[in-house]
Structure formats: C-alpha cells, structure tokens
PDB file of C-alpha atoms in Angstrom:
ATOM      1  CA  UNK A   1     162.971-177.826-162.165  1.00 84.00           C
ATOM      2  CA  UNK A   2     161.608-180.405-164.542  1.00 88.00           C
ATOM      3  CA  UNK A   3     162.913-182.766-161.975  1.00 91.00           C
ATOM      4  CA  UNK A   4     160.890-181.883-159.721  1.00 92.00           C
ATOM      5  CA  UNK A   5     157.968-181.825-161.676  1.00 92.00           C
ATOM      6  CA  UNK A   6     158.647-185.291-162.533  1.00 94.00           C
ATOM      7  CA  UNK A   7     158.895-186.110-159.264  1.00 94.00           C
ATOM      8  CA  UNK A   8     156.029-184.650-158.020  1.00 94.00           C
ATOM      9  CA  UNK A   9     153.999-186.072-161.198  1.00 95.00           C
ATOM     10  CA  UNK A  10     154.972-189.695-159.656  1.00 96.00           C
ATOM     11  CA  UNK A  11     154.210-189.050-156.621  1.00 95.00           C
ATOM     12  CA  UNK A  12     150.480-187.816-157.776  1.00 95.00           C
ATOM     13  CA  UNK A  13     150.163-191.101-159.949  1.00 95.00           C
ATOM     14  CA  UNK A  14     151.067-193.377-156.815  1.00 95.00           C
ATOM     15  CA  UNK A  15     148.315-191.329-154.706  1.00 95.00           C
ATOM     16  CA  UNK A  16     146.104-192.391-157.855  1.00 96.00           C
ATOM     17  CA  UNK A  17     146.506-196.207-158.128  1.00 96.00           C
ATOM     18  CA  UNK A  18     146.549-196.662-155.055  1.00 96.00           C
ATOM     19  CA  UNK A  19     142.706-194.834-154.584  1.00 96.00           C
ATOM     20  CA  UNK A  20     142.055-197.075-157.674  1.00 96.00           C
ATOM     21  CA  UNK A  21     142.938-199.626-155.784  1.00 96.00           C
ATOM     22  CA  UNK A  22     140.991-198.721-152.538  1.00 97.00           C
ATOM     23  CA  UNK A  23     138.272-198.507-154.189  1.00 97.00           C
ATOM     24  CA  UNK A  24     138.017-201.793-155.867  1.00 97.00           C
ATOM     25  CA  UNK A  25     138.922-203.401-152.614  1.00 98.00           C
ATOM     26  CA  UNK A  26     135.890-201.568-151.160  1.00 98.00           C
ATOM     27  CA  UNK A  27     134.011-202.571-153.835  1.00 98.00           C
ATOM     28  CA  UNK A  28     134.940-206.809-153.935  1.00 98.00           C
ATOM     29  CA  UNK A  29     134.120-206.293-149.966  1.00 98.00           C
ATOM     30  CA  UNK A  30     130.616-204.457-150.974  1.00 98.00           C
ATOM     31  CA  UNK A  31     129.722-207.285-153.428  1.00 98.00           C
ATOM     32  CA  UNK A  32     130.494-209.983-150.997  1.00 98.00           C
ATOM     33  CA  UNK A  33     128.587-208.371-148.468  1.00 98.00           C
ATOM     34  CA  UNK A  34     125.552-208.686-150.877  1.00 98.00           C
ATOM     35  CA  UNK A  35     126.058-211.789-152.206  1.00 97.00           C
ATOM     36  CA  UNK A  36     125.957-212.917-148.518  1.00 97.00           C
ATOM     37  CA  UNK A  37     122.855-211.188-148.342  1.00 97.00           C
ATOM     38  CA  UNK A  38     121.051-212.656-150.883  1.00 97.00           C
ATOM     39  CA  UNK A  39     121.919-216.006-149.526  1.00 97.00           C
ATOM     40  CA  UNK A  40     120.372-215.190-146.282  1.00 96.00           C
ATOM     41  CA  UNK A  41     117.511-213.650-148.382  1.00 95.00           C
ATOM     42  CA  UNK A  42     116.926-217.262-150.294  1.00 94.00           C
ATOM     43  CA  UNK A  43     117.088-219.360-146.883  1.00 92.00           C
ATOM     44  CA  UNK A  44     114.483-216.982-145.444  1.00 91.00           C
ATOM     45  CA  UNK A  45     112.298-217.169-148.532  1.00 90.00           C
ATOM     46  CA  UNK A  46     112.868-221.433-148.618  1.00 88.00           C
ATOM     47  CA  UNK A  47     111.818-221.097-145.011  1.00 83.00           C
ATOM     48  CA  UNK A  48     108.575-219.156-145.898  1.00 82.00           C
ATOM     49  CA  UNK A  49     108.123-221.315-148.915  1.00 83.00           C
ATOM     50  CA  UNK A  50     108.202-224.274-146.293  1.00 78.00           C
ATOM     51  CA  UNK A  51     105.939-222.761-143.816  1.00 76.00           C
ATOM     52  CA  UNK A  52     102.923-222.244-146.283  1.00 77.00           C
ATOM     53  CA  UNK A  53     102.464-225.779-146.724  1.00 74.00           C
ATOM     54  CA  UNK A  54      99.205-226.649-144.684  1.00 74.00           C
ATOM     55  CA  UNK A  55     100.270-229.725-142.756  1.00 76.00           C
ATOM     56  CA  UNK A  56     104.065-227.732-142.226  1.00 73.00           C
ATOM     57  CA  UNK A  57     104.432-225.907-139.172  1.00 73.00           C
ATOM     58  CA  UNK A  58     106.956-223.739-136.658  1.00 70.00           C
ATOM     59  CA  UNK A  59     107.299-225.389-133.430  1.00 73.00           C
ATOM     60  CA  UNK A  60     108.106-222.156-130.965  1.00 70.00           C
ATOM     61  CA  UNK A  61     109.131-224.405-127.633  1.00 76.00           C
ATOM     62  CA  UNK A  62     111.619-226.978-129.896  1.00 76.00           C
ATOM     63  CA  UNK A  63     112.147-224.322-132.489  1.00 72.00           C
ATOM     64  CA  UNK A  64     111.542-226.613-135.417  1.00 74.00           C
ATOM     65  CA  UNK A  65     109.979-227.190-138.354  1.00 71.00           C
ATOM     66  CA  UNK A  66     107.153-230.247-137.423  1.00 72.00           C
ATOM     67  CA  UNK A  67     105.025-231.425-139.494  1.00 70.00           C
ATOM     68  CA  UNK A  68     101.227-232.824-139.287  1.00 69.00           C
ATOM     69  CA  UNK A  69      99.044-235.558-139.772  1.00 66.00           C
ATOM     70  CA  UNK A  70      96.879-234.777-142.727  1.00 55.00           C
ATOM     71  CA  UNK A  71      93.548-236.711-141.822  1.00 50.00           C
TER      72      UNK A  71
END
C-alpha cells in the first residue's frame, strides 16, 4: 500500500515540475514577445521623432524619408 502511495506521490510531483516548467517556458516566450514589442515601439517613436522636424518629410510615392531645403 505505501508503495503505491509512493508511487502515485511521484507521479503527482512529475505532473508538477513539469507545469513549473510550462509555465516558465510560456513565460521567457511572453517576455520576448514584449521585448520585441518595445523595439518596434522605439523605431516607431524615432520615426515620429524624425518626422516632426520642419524641413523632414514622408515621401508617399518613394516611401522615404526626404528632406527640404530650408530657405
């Protein structure tokens, strides 16, 4: 009987670790995903940061960044 019970007790602490170790799989994926996110964020917000210069502008038929003449 106790063998059993030991058996069964191992069995529940596998199940366990290896939720524990779901999880912080999930979680290293869930950070990444951020961190990538907050890259994109930073480029978008350099972008913007470029754009509000007055002689900086967004070229829509080349899709580029031009700048002008300041007379």
């Amino acid at each position: 009987m106790g063998l059993i019970a030991l058996i069964i007790s191992c069995i529940a602490n596998l199940c366990s670790c290896y939720a524990v170790y779901t999880n912080f799989k999930n979680i290293k994926m869930l950070r990444q995903a951020i961190n990538e996110r907050d890259e994109i964020i930073k480029e978008q917000e350099k972008l913007i940061q470029k754009l509000s210069f007055p002689n900086v502008s967004y070229c829509v038929n080349c899709s580029k960044i031009v700048c002008r003449e300041v007379v």
